[in-house]
Amino acid sequence: MNTRKVTSALALCLAMALGVSACGGSGGSKASGKKDQALTSIVNASTKKGGTVTADHSSGPDSLDPGNTYYGWVQDFSRLYARTLLTFKPAAGKAGLTVVPDLATGLGTSSPDAKTWTYHLRTGVKFQDGTPVTSKDVKYAIERSNFAPEVMSNGPVYFKSYLADDASYQGPYKDKSANGLASIETPDNQTIVFHLSKPFADFDYLATFSQTAPVEQSKDTGATYVQHIQSTGPYKFASYSEGKGATLVRNPEWSKATDPIRTALPDKYVLKFNINQRTIDNDLMANNLTVDLQGTGVEAETQSKILGNKNQLSHTDDAIAGATSYMALNLHVAPFDNIECRKAVQYAVDKTSVVNAEGGAVKGDVASTLLPPSVNGYTKFDEYPTAGNNGDVAKAKAALAACGKPNGFTTTLTARSDRQPEVDGATAIQAALKKVGITVNIKTFPSDKYFSNYAGVPDYVHSHDVGMMMMAWGADWPTGYGFLDQIVDGGAIKPSGGNNLMELNDPKINQALASAISNTDAAARTKAWGDIDKMVMQNASVVPLIYRKNLLYRPSSATNVTVTQAYLGMYDFLLMGSSK
């Protein structure tokens, strides 16, 4: 399958098997498909090489460096230039949740106790400069991304948390020894072995992260590596401009013979950052743009236009994002160090008004749990029920009295300035809390700096009395652990770029997470995730708001369009092409 040339006839068979709406083997159908068709099939299928994919974003990435990112859309998009040990299968529907080999020849081989994991790399894979990729390059990539927070601050630290000798290792920029991290062995150029301090049953999911994309140590310049990323995928950077955009072109050192996953049909990708969301929406509807990189759907004004137009509606997919929008209450900012004050907010928030402010039912359903229904381990419950999800003033005031603030208090709520629905949701919360005497001052910041400079920086949060923060989170991988760990485990609290915005560090929750992921019994793990979700909600530091959906728009020139649940219900950038 690695080297087979796809013929038009074969493409037709594949298309029929996947249930796609049209085959464009000779060049990209103009058919737009039907509403929600890309949720389970491939729309506007094509096998034609060529064309330019144009992609805009209302803000920009935290970083396009595969080792320094935590944004879902970057994880999705980076697969075009950064191959990882494993990845999610580029396919329609549930098949897109399947983990498949990428750089590796197969899935990981685990010891019986799930503490040792071994992968074997394909031969013949090269960097864009022609240098062969080795297991040492994968090891170095993990060392720089997980053990150098002074340089790589944005990504998760799962490897650091689970590798056996993380305590003494200072990262490759400080530790100049030839051996590096002892818990990752590279006995030969094609083998990499991970030795963990404790069992980790989900390790194959971790191997899909962009942090396992190899990096040549001789080419690494730390924080500025993003300016000259060395590609291992079918595309390389022709240009990159911070805050403005990037252009990717074909990488001549990539070979289909070593890559059974990527079709690499487009000739070029042109990315633009900091484009007004309304402009992006209008360009999509005018067929002047291939895709919105952010993947969170059109804004409210555009949505209202689309919902009243049958033709425009046929271009949309109301994708379940596998994500929850919530408000984090910081446990170290008064008065939220008092659980009764946190409960007051739980009861005061009018969740129905938040859903309506953010776009109504098409944008999602009222949430009562942190885990969304689409994630393994979800259990339906509500610790703070109110009639019609409209808030309960009496219960909120009783909680305020219990926390010693009968007349309310003043606090700050942050939101992302380029995500208007999130700002609108914050405004709805502000109005609801005013009814019980809580004054909310809203501060907004751009998405690309939200975690690295503001909400994800404890020093900033504490010094500016930021008690509440708008947040949206999707699973790092589709299990309860993949959803919960980085937002509720105390070990995930970081000096900057953090996602545990509550700064929740409850020993019982930490231990429950560690015990569950160590359990090789899948059914027991699944039950544990729901139990941990209840523990978090009983702490009252998270106010669930919306189980998110995103109204995505696919223009008629976009080909091979399908939604991937592996990347938060956005379009699969690895498959998408353009007839232009």
Coordinates of C-alpha atoms in Angstrom, one line a residue:
M1 CA 0.0 0.0 0.0
N2 CA 3.0 2.3 0.6
T3 CA 3.9 2.8 -3.0
R4 CA 0.7 2.1 -4.9
K5 CA -0.4 4.7 -7.4
V6 CA -4.1 5.5 -6.9
T7 CA -6.1 5.3 -10.1
S8 CA -9.4 7.1 -10.7
A9 CA -11.2 3.8 -10.8
L10 CA -9.7 2.8 -7.4
A11 CA -10.5 6.2 -6.0
L12 CA -14.1 5.7 -7.1
C13 CA -14.3 2.4 -5.2
L14 CA -12.7 4.0 -2.1
A15 CA -15.2 6.9 -2.4
M16 CA -18.1 4.6 -2.5
A17 CA -16.8 2.6 0.5
L18 CA -16.5 5.8 2.5
G19 CA -19.9 7.2 1.4
V20 CA -18.5 10.3 -0.2
S21 CA -20.8 12.7 -2.0
A22 CA -18.8 13.0 -5.3
C23 CA -15.7 11.8 -7.0
G24 CA -13.4 14.2 -8.7
G25 CA -10.7 11.9 -10.0
S26 CA -10.1 14.2 -12.9
G27 CA -10.1 17.3 -10.9
G28 CA -12.2 18.2 -7.9
S29 CA -16.0 18.3 -8.0
K30 CA -17.8 21.6 -7.6
A31 CA -20.5 19.8 -5.6
S32 CA -20.8 21.2 -2.1
G33 CA -22.4 18.1 -0.6
K34 CA -25.2 18.1 1.9
K35 CA -25.6 19.6 5.3
D36 CA -23.5 17.6 7.9
Q37 CA -22.2 15.2 5.2
A38 CA -18.6 15.7 6.1
L39 CA -19.4 14.4 9.6
T40 CA -19.4 10.8 8.4
S41 CA -18.0 10.9 4.8
I42 CA -15.6 12.7 2.5
V43 CA -17.1 15.5 0.5
N44 CA -15.9 16.5 -3.0
A45 CA -13.5 13.6 -3.3
S46 CA -10.6 14.2 -5.7
T47 CA -7.4 12.4 -6.7
K48 CA -6.0 15.3 -8.8
K49 CA -2.6 16.7 -7.8
G50 CA -2.2 20.4 -7.7
G51 CA -3.9 23.5 -6.4
T52 CA -3.3 25.9 -3.5
V53 CA -5.0 25.5 -0.1
T54 CA -5.6 29.0 1.4
A55 CA -6.1 29.0 5.1
D56 CA -6.7 32.0 7.5
H57 CA -6.8 32.4 11.2
S58 CA -8.4 35.2 13.3
S59 CA -5.4 35.2 15.6
G60 CA -2.5 32.8 15.1
P61 CA -0.8 29.8 16.5
D62 CA 0.8 29.5 19.9
S63 CA 3.7 28.2 17.8
L64 CA 4.1 26.2 14.6
D65 CA 7.1 24.5 16.2
P66 CA 5.8 20.9 16.7
G67 CA 7.5 20.8 20.1
N68 CA 6.1 24.0 21.4
T69 CA 2.4 23.9 20.6
Y70 CA -0.8 22.9 22.4
Y71 CA -3.4 24.1 19.9
G72 CA -5.6 21.4 18.3
W73 CA -5.5 23.1 14.9
V74 CA -1.7 23.1 14.9
Q75 CA -1.6 19.4 15.9
D76 CA -3.9 18.8 13.0
F77 CA -2.0 21.0 10.5
S78 CA 1.5 20.2 11.6
R79 CA 1.1 16.6 10.2
L80 CA 1.8 18.2 6.8
Y81 CA 5.4 19.0 7.7
A82 CA 6.1 17.0 10.9
R83 CA 5.7 13.2 11.0
T84 CA 5.2 11.6 14.4
L85 CA 5.7 8.1 15.7
L86 CA 2.0 7.4 15.4
T87 CA -0.9 9.5 14.2
F88 CA -4.7 9.4 13.7
K89 CA -5.9 7.8 10.5
P90 CA -7.0 10.4 8.0
A91 CA -10.4 9.0 7.3
A92 CA -14.1 9.8 7.5
G93 CA -16.2 9.2 10.6
K94 CA -15.2 6.9 13.4
A95 CA -12.3 5.5 11.4
G96 CA -10.6 8.9 12.0
L97 CA -10.1 8.0 15.7
T98 CA -8.0 5.0 14.8
V99 CA -4.3 5.3 15.8
V100 CA -2.0 4.1 13.0
P101 CA 1.8 4.0 12.5
D102 CA 3.5 7.0 10.9
L103 CA 7.3 7.2 11.5
A104 CA 7.0 3.9 13.3
T105 CA 6.5 0.6 11.5
G106 CA 3.7 -0.4 14.0
L107 CA 2.0 0.4 17.2
G108 CA 4.1 0.4 20.4
T109 CA 5.2 -2.9 22.0
S110 CA 4.5 -2.7 25.7
S111 CA 5.8 -4.6 28.7
P112 CA 3.1 -6.5 30.7
D113 CA 3.2 -3.7 33.3
A114 CA 2.8 -0.9 30.7
K115 CA 6.0 0.7 31.9
T116 CA 8.3 0.0 28.9
W117 CA 7.2 0.9 25.4
T118 CA 9.2 0.2 22.2
Y119 CA 8.9 1.5 18.7
H120 CA 10.7 0.8 15.5
L121 CA 11.2 3.5 12.9
R122 CA 10.8 3.1 9.1
T123 CA 14.0 3.3 7.0
G124 CA 14.4 5.9 4.3
V125 CA 12.6 8.8 6.0
K126 CA 14.6 12.1 5.6
F127 CA 14.6 15.7 6.8
Q128 CA 14.2 18.3 4.1
D129 CA 18.0 18.7 3.9
G130 CA 18.4 15.0 3.0
T131 CA 19.6 13.8 6.4
P132 CA 18.2 10.5 7.4
V133 CA 15.8 10.5 10.3
T134 CA 17.0 8.4 13.3
S135 CA 15.6 7.4 16.7
K136 CA 18.0 9.9 18.2
D137 CA 16.2 12.7 16.5
V138 CA 12.9 11.6 18.0
K139 CA 14.5 11.4 21.4
Y140 CA 16.0 14.8 21.1
A141 CA 12.6 16.3 20.0
I142 CA 11.0 14.9 23.2
E143 CA 13.9 16.2 25.4
R144 CA 13.6 19.8 24.1
S145 CA 9.8 19.9 24.2
N146 CA 9.3 18.5 27.7
F147 CA 12.4 19.4 29.6
A148 CA 13.2 23.0 28.6
P149 CA 10.3 25.1 29.9
E150 CA 12.4 28.2 29.7
V151 CA 12.4 27.8 25.9
M152 CA 9.5 25.5 25.1
S153 CA 6.6 26.7 27.3
N154 CA 3.5 26.0 25.3
G155 CA 3.1 22.2 25.0
P156 CA 2.0 19.5 27.5
V157 CA 4.6 17.7 29.7
Y158 CA 3.2 14.1 29.6
F159 CA 6.6 12.7 28.8
K160 CA 8.3 14.6 31.6
S161 CA 5.6 13.3 34.0
Y162 CA 6.0 9.7 33.1
L163 CA 9.6 9.1 32.1
A164 CA 11.7 7.4 34.8
D165 CA 14.5 10.0 35.4
D166 CA 12.9 13.3 34.8
A167 CA 13.8 14.8 38.2
S168 CA 17.5 15.3 37.6
Y169 CA 17.5 16.0 33.8
Q170 CA 17.7 19.7 32.9
G171 CA 16.9 19.5 29.2
P172 CA 19.2 19.7 26.2
Y173 CA 19.9 23.4 26.3
K174 CA 21.4 23.1 29.8
D175 CA 22.6 19.4 29.9
K176 CA 25.3 19.1 27.3
S177 CA 26.1 15.5 27.9
A178 CA 26.1 13.2 24.9
N179 CA 23.7 10.7 26.4
G180 CA 20.8 13.0 27.3
L181 CA 17.8 11.5 29.0
A182 CA 18.6 8.0 30.3
S183 CA 14.9 6.9 30.3
I184 CA 14.8 7.1 26.5
E185 CA 17.0 4.5 24.9
T186 CA 18.1 4.4 21.2
P187 CA 19.9 1.1 20.9
D188 CA 20.1 1.6 17.1
N189 CA 19.1 4.2 14.6
Q190 CA 15.6 2.7 14.0
T191 CA 14.7 1.7 17.6
I192 CA 13.4 3.9 20.5
V193 CA 12.5 2.6 23.9
F194 CA 10.7 4.5 26.6
H195 CA 11.2 3.5 30.3
L196 CA 8.4 4.9 32.5
S197 CA 8.4 5.5 36.2
K198 CA 4.8 4.2 36.4
P199 CA 2.4 2.4 34.1
F200 CA 0.8 4.4 31.4
A201 CA -1.8 2.4 29.4
D202 CA -2.5 5.2 26.9
F203 CA 1.1 5.6 25.7
D204 CA 0.2 4.9 22.0
Y205 CA -2.0 8.0 22.1
L206 CA 0.9 10.0 23.5
A207 CA 3.0 8.8 20.6
T208 CA 0.7 10.7 18.2
F209 CA 1.7 14.1 19.7
S210 CA 3.6 16.5 17.5
Q211 CA 6.3 16.4 20.2
T212 CA 7.5 13.1 18.7
A213 CA 8.2 14.7 15.4
P214 CA 12.0 14.4 15.0
V215 CA 14.4 17.4 15.3
E216 CA 18.0 17.6 14.2
Q217 CA 20.0 18.8 17.2
S218 CA 22.4 20.5 14.9
K219 CA 19.6 22.6 13.4
D220 CA 17.8 23.4 16.6
T221 CA 18.0 27.1 17.7
G222 CA 15.5 26.9 20.6
A223 CA 12.8 29.5 20.5
T224 CA 13.7 30.6 17.0
Y225 CA 13.6 27.1 15.5
V226 CA 10.0 28.1 14.4
Q227 CA 11.7 30.3 11.8
H228 CA 13.4 27.4 10.0
I229 CA 11.6 24.2 10.9
Q230 CA 13.2 21.1 9.2
S231 CA 10.3 19.2 7.6
T232 CA 9.9 15.4 7.5
G233 CA 6.5 15.6 5.8
P234 CA 5.5 16.2 2.2
Y235 CA 5.6 20.0 2.7
K236 CA 8.2 22.4 3.9
F237 CA 8.2 26.1 4.8
A238 CA 9.0 28.5 2.0
S239 CA 8.4 31.5 4.2
Y240 CA 7.2 32.3 7.8
S241 CA 6.4 35.6 9.3
E242 CA 5.5 35.9 13.0
G243 CA 1.9 37.1 13.4
K244 CA 1.4 37.4 9.6
G245 CA 1.5 33.9 8.1
A246 CA 3.4 31.3 6.2
T247 CA 3.7 29.5 2.9
L248 CA 4.4 25.8 2.5
V249 CA 5.6 24.1 -0.7
R250 CA 6.5 20.6 -1.7
N251 CA 9.4 18.9 0.1
P252 CA 11.4 17.0 -2.5
E253 CA 13.0 14.8 0.2
W254 CA 9.6 13.3 1.2
S255 CA 8.8 10.0 -0.4
K256 CA 5.5 8.2 -0.6
A257 CA 7.4 5.0 -0.4
T258 CA 8.0 5.7 3.3
D259 CA 4.6 7.2 4.0
P260 CA 1.4 5.1 3.7
I261 CA -0.8 7.9 5.1
R262 CA -0.4 11.1 3.2
T263 CA -1.7 11.8 -0.3
A264 CA 0.0 15.2 -0.6
L265 CA -2.2 16.4 -3.4
P266 CA -2.0 20.2 -3.1
D267 CA 1.1 22.1 -4.5
K268 CA 1.0 24.8 -1.9
Y269 CA -0.5 26.0 1.4
V270 CA -0.8 29.7 2.1
L271 CA -1.6 30.7 5.7
K272 CA -2.6 34.2 6.9
F273 CA -2.9 35.2 10.6
N274 CA -4.8 37.9 12.4
I275 CA -7.6 38.1 9.8
N276 CA -10.9 39.4 11.1
Q277 CA -13.3 36.5 11.6
R278 CA -16.0 38.1 9.6
T279 CA -13.7 38.5 6.7
I280 CA -12.8 34.8 7.0
D281 CA -16.4 33.8 7.0
N282 CA -17.3 36.1 4.0
D283 CA -14.3 34.7 2.1
L284 CA -15.4 31.1 2.7
M285 CA -18.9 31.8 1.5
A286 CA -17.6 33.6 -1.5
N287 CA -15.3 30.7 -2.3
N288 CA -12.2 32.8 -2.0
L289 CA -10.7 30.8 0.9
T290 CA -10.3 27.0 1.4
V291 CA -10.6 26.7 5.2
D292 CA -10.7 28.5 8.5
L293 CA -7.6 27.2 10.4
Q294 CA -9.1 27.8 13.8
G295 CA -11.8 25.2 13.3
T296 CA -14.2 26.6 15.8
G297 CA -16.9 27.6 13.3
V298 CA -18.4 30.8 11.9
E299 CA -19.3 33.8 14.0
A300 CA -22.8 34.5 15.2
E301 CA -23.7 37.0 12.5
T302 CA -22.5 34.7 9.7
Q303 CA -24.4 31.8 11.4
S304 CA -27.7 33.7 11.3
K305 CA -27.2 34.3 7.6
I306 CA -26.4 30.7 6.9
L307 CA -29.3 29.2 8.9
G308 CA -31.8 31.1 6.8
N309 CA -30.3 30.0 3.5
K310 CA -30.8 26.4 2.3
N311 CA -28.0 26.7 -0.3
Q312 CA -25.5 28.0 2.2
L313 CA -26.6 25.5 4.8
S314 CA -25.7 22.7 2.5
H315 CA -22.0 23.8 2.8
T316 CA -22.0 23.4 6.6
D317 CA -21.2 20.7 9.1
D318 CA -22.4 21.1 12.7
A319 CA -19.5 19.2 14.2
I320 CA -19.4 17.8 17.7
A321 CA -16.2 19.2 19.0
G322 CA -15.6 16.7 21.8
A323 CA -14.9 19.8 23.9
T324 CA -16.4 21.6 26.8
S325 CA -16.5 25.4 27.3
Y326 CA -16.2 26.2 30.9
M327 CA -15.2 28.9 33.3
A328 CA -12.2 28.3 35.6
L329 CA -12.2 29.7 39.1
N330 CA -8.7 30.2 40.4
L331 CA -8.2 28.6 43.8
H332 CA -5.5 31.1 44.8
V333 CA -7.4 34.3 44.1
A334 CA -9.7 35.5 46.8
P335 CA -12.5 34.9 47.4
F336 CA -12.3 31.7 45.3
D337 CA -10.1 30.2 47.9
N338 CA -13.4 29.6 49.7
I339 CA -15.5 26.8 48.3
E340 CA -18.8 28.5 49.2
C341 CA -17.9 31.5 47.1
R342 CA -17.2 29.1 44.2
K343 CA -20.6 27.5 44.8
A344 CA -22.2 30.9 44.7
V345 CA -20.9 31.4 41.1
Q346 CA -22.0 27.8 40.2
Y347 CA -25.6 28.7 41.1
A348 CA -25.6 32.2 39.8
V349 CA -24.5 31.5 36.3
D350 CA -27.4 31.4 33.8
K351 CA -26.1 28.7 31.4
T352 CA -29.0 29.0 29.0
S353 CA -28.2 32.6 28.5
V354 CA -24.5 31.7 27.8
V355 CA -25.5 29.1 25.2
N356 CA -27.8 31.7 23.5
A357 CA -25.1 34.4 23.7
E358 CA -22.6 32.1 22.0
G359 CA -25.0 31.2 19.1
G360 CA -27.7 28.9 20.4
A361 CA -28.3 25.2 20.1
V362 CA -26.2 25.0 16.9
K363 CA -23.2 25.9 19.0
G364 CA -23.8 23.2 21.6
D365 CA -25.8 22.1 24.6
V366 CA -25.8 23.2 28.3
A367 CA -23.1 21.4 30.2
S368 CA -23.2 20.1 33.7
T369 CA -20.0 18.0 33.7
L370 CA -16.4 18.7 32.6
L371 CA -16.2 15.5 30.4
P372 CA -18.3 16.0 27.3
P373 CA -20.6 13.1 26.2
S374 CA -18.4 12.1 23.3
V375 CA -15.4 11.3 25.5
N376 CA -14.8 7.8 26.9
G377 CA -15.8 7.8 30.6
Y378 CA -18.5 10.5 30.5
T379 CA -21.2 10.1 33.2
K380 CA -24.3 12.2 33.3
F381 CA -24.8 14.2 36.5
D382 CA -25.3 17.7 37.8
E383 CA -23.8 18.8 41.1
Y384 CA -25.4 22.3 40.9
P385 CA -28.8 22.0 39.3
T386 CA -31.0 25.0 38.6
A387 CA -34.4 25.2 37.1
G388 CA -34.1 25.4 33.3
N389 CA -30.4 25.9 33.7
N390 CA -31.2 29.6 34.2
G391 CA -29.4 30.1 37.5
D392 CA -30.8 30.2 41.0
V393 CA -30.5 33.5 42.8
A394 CA -31.7 32.2 46.2
K395 CA -29.1 29.4 46.3
A396 CA -26.3 31.7 45.1
K397 CA -27.1 34.3 47.8
A398 CA -27.2 31.5 50.4
A399 CA -23.7 30.4 49.3
L400 CA -22.5 34.0 49.4
A401 CA -23.7 34.4 53.0
A402 CA -21.9 31.1 53.9
C403 CA -18.6 32.4 52.4
G404 CA -18.8 35.7 54.3
K405 CA -19.7 37.8 51.3
P406 CA -23.5 38.4 51.7
N407 CA -23.3 41.6 49.6
G408 CA -21.2 40.0 46.8
F409 CA -17.7 40.9 45.7
T410 CA -15.8 42.2 42.7
T411 CA -13.6 40.0 40.4
T412 CA -12.1 39.8 37.0
L413 CA -13.1 37.5 34.1
T414 CA -10.8 36.9 31.1
A415 CA -11.7 35.9 27.6
R416 CA -10.1 35.6 24.2
S417 CA -10.6 38.8 22.2
D418 CA -10.6 37.2 18.8
R419 CA -13.3 34.6 19.9
Q420 CA -16.4 36.8 19.9
P421 CA -18.7 34.0 21.0
E422 CA -16.5 33.5 24.1
V423 CA -16.6 37.3 24.8
D424 CA -20.4 37.2 24.4
G425 CA -20.6 34.2 26.8
A426 CA -18.5 36.2 29.3
T427 CA -20.9 39.1 29.0
A428 CA -23.8 36.8 29.7
I429 CA -22.1 35.6 32.8
Q430 CA -21.4 39.1 33.9
A431 CA -25.1 40.0 33.7
A432 CA -26.1 36.9 35.6
L433 CA -23.7 37.4 38.4
K434 CA -24.7 41.0 38.8
K435 CA -28.1 39.8 40.0
V436 CA -26.6 38.4 43.1
G437 CA -24.2 41.3 43.8
I438 CA -21.1 39.9 42.1
T439 CA -19.4 42.6 40.0
V440 CA -17.4 41.2 37.0
N441 CA -14.8 43.1 35.1
I442 CA -14.1 41.5 31.7
K443 CA -10.6 41.7 30.3
T444 CA -9.8 40.2 26.8
F445 CA -6.6 39.0 25.3
P446 CA -5.7 37.5 21.9
S447 CA -5.7 33.7 21.6
D448 CA -2.1 33.3 20.6
K449 CA -1.0 35.0 23.9
Y450 CA -3.9 33.9 26.2
F451 CA -2.1 31.0 27.9
S452 CA 1.6 32.1 27.4
N453 CA 1.2 35.6 28.8
Y454 CA -2.1 35.9 30.7
A455 CA -4.6 33.2 31.8
G456 CA -2.0 30.4 31.8
V457 CA 0.6 32.4 33.9
P458 CA -0.1 32.0 37.7
D459 CA 2.0 35.1 38.5
Y460 CA 0.0 37.2 36.2
V461 CA -3.3 35.7 37.4
H462 CA -2.4 36.3 41.1
S463 CA -1.0 39.8 40.8
H464 CA -4.0 41.0 38.7
D465 CA -6.6 39.3 40.9
V466 CA -8.0 37.3 37.9
G467 CA -10.5 35.1 39.7
M468 CA -12.4 33.7 36.6
M469 CA -11.2 32.7 33.2
M470 CA -13.1 31.6 30.1
M471 CA -11.8 28.3 28.8
A472 CA -12.6 25.6 26.2
W473 CA -10.9 22.2 26.2
G474 CA -11.0 19.1 24.1
A475 CA -9.4 15.8 24.7
D476 CA -5.7 15.4 23.9
W477 CA -6.8 11.9 22.9
P478 CA -10.3 10.4 23.1
T479 CA -10.2 9.0 26.6
G480 CA -11.1 10.5 30.0
Y481 CA -7.4 10.7 30.9
G482 CA -6.6 12.4 27.6
F483 CA -9.2 15.0 28.5
L484 CA -8.7 15.5 32.2
D485 CA -5.0 15.2 33.0
Q486 CA -3.7 18.5 31.7
I487 CA -6.5 20.6 33.2
V488 CA -7.1 19.1 36.6
D489 CA -3.8 17.4 37.7
G490 CA -1.6 19.5 40.0
G491 CA 1.4 18.3 38.0
A492 CA 0.2 20.2 35.0
I493 CA 0.5 23.6 36.7
K494 CA 3.3 25.5 34.9
P495 CA 4.9 29.0 35.2
S496 CA 3.5 29.9 31.8
G497 CA 1.5 28.2 29.0
G498 CA -0.5 26.2 31.6
N499 CA -4.0 24.9 31.1
N500 CA -4.9 24.0 34.7
L501 CA -6.3 27.5 35.1
M502 CA -8.0 26.7 38.4
E503 CA -4.5 25.7 39.7
L504 CA -6.3 22.6 41.1
N505 CA -3.8 20.5 43.0
D506 CA -6.0 18.1 45.0
P507 CA -3.9 15.0 46.2
K508 CA -7.0 12.8 45.9
I509 CA -7.7 13.8 42.3
N510 CA -4.0 13.5 41.4
Q511 CA -3.8 10.0 42.9
A512 CA -7.1 8.9 41.2
L513 CA -5.8 10.0 37.8
A514 CA -2.5 8.2 38.4
S515 CA -4.2 5.0 39.6
A516 CA -6.6 4.9 36.7
I517 CA -4.0 5.3 33.9
S518 CA -1.9 2.6 35.6
N519 CA -4.8 0.1 35.4
T520 CA -4.6 -2.2 32.3
D521 CA -8.3 -3.0 32.7
A522 CA -10.0 -0.8 30.1
A523 CA -13.5 -1.0 31.7
A524 CA -12.1 0.0 35.1
R525 CA -10.3 2.9 33.6
T526 CA -13.5 4.1 31.8
K527 CA -15.4 4.1 35.1
A528 CA -12.7 6.0 36.9
W529 CA -12.8 8.9 34.5
G530 CA -16.5 9.6 35.4
D531 CA -15.7 9.3 39.1
I532 CA -12.8 11.8 38.8
D533 CA -15.1 14.2 36.9
K534 CA -17.4 14.1 39.9
M535 CA -14.5 14.8 42.3
V536 CA -13.6 17.9 40.2
M537 CA -17.2 19.2 40.2
Q538 CA -17.5 18.7 43.9
N539 CA -14.5 21.0 44.3
A540 CA -16.6 23.6 42.5
S541 CA -13.6 25.3 40.7
V542 CA -15.0 24.5 37.3
V543 CA -18.2 25.9 35.9
P544 CA -19.2 23.8 32.9
L545 CA -21.0 25.9 30.3
I546 CA -21.4 24.3 26.9
Y547 CA -20.8 20.9 25.3
R548 CA -19.5 22.5 22.1
K549 CA -20.4 22.2 18.5
N550 CA -18.9 24.1 15.7
L551 CA -20.7 25.2 12.6
L552 CA -18.0 24.7 10.0
Y553 CA -18.2 26.0 6.4
R554 CA -16.7 24.2 3.4
P555 CA -16.5 26.2 0.1
S556 CA -17.2 24.4 -3.1
S557 CA -13.5 24.6 -4.1
A558 CA -12.4 22.6 -1.0
T559 CA -11.8 18.9 -1.9
N560 CA -11.6 15.8 0.2
V561 CA -13.3 17.4 3.1
T562 CA -14.1 15.5 6.3
V563 CA -14.4 16.2 10.0
T564 CA -12.0 14.5 12.3
Q565 CA -13.0 13.9 15.9
A566 CA -9.4 13.2 16.7
Y567 CA -8.7 16.9 16.4
L568 CA -11.7 18.5 18.1
G569 CA -14.2 18.2 15.3
M570 CA -12.4 20.4 12.8
Y571 CA -11.6 19.5 9.2
D572 CA -8.8 17.0 8.6
F573 CA -6.1 19.2 7.1
L574 CA -4.1 16.1 6.0
L575 CA -6.8 15.2 3.5
M576 CA -8.1 18.5 2.4
G577 CA -7.2 19.9 -1.0
S578 CA -8.4 22.6 -3.4
S579 CA -9.6 22.6 -6.9
K580 CA -8.2 26.2 -7.3

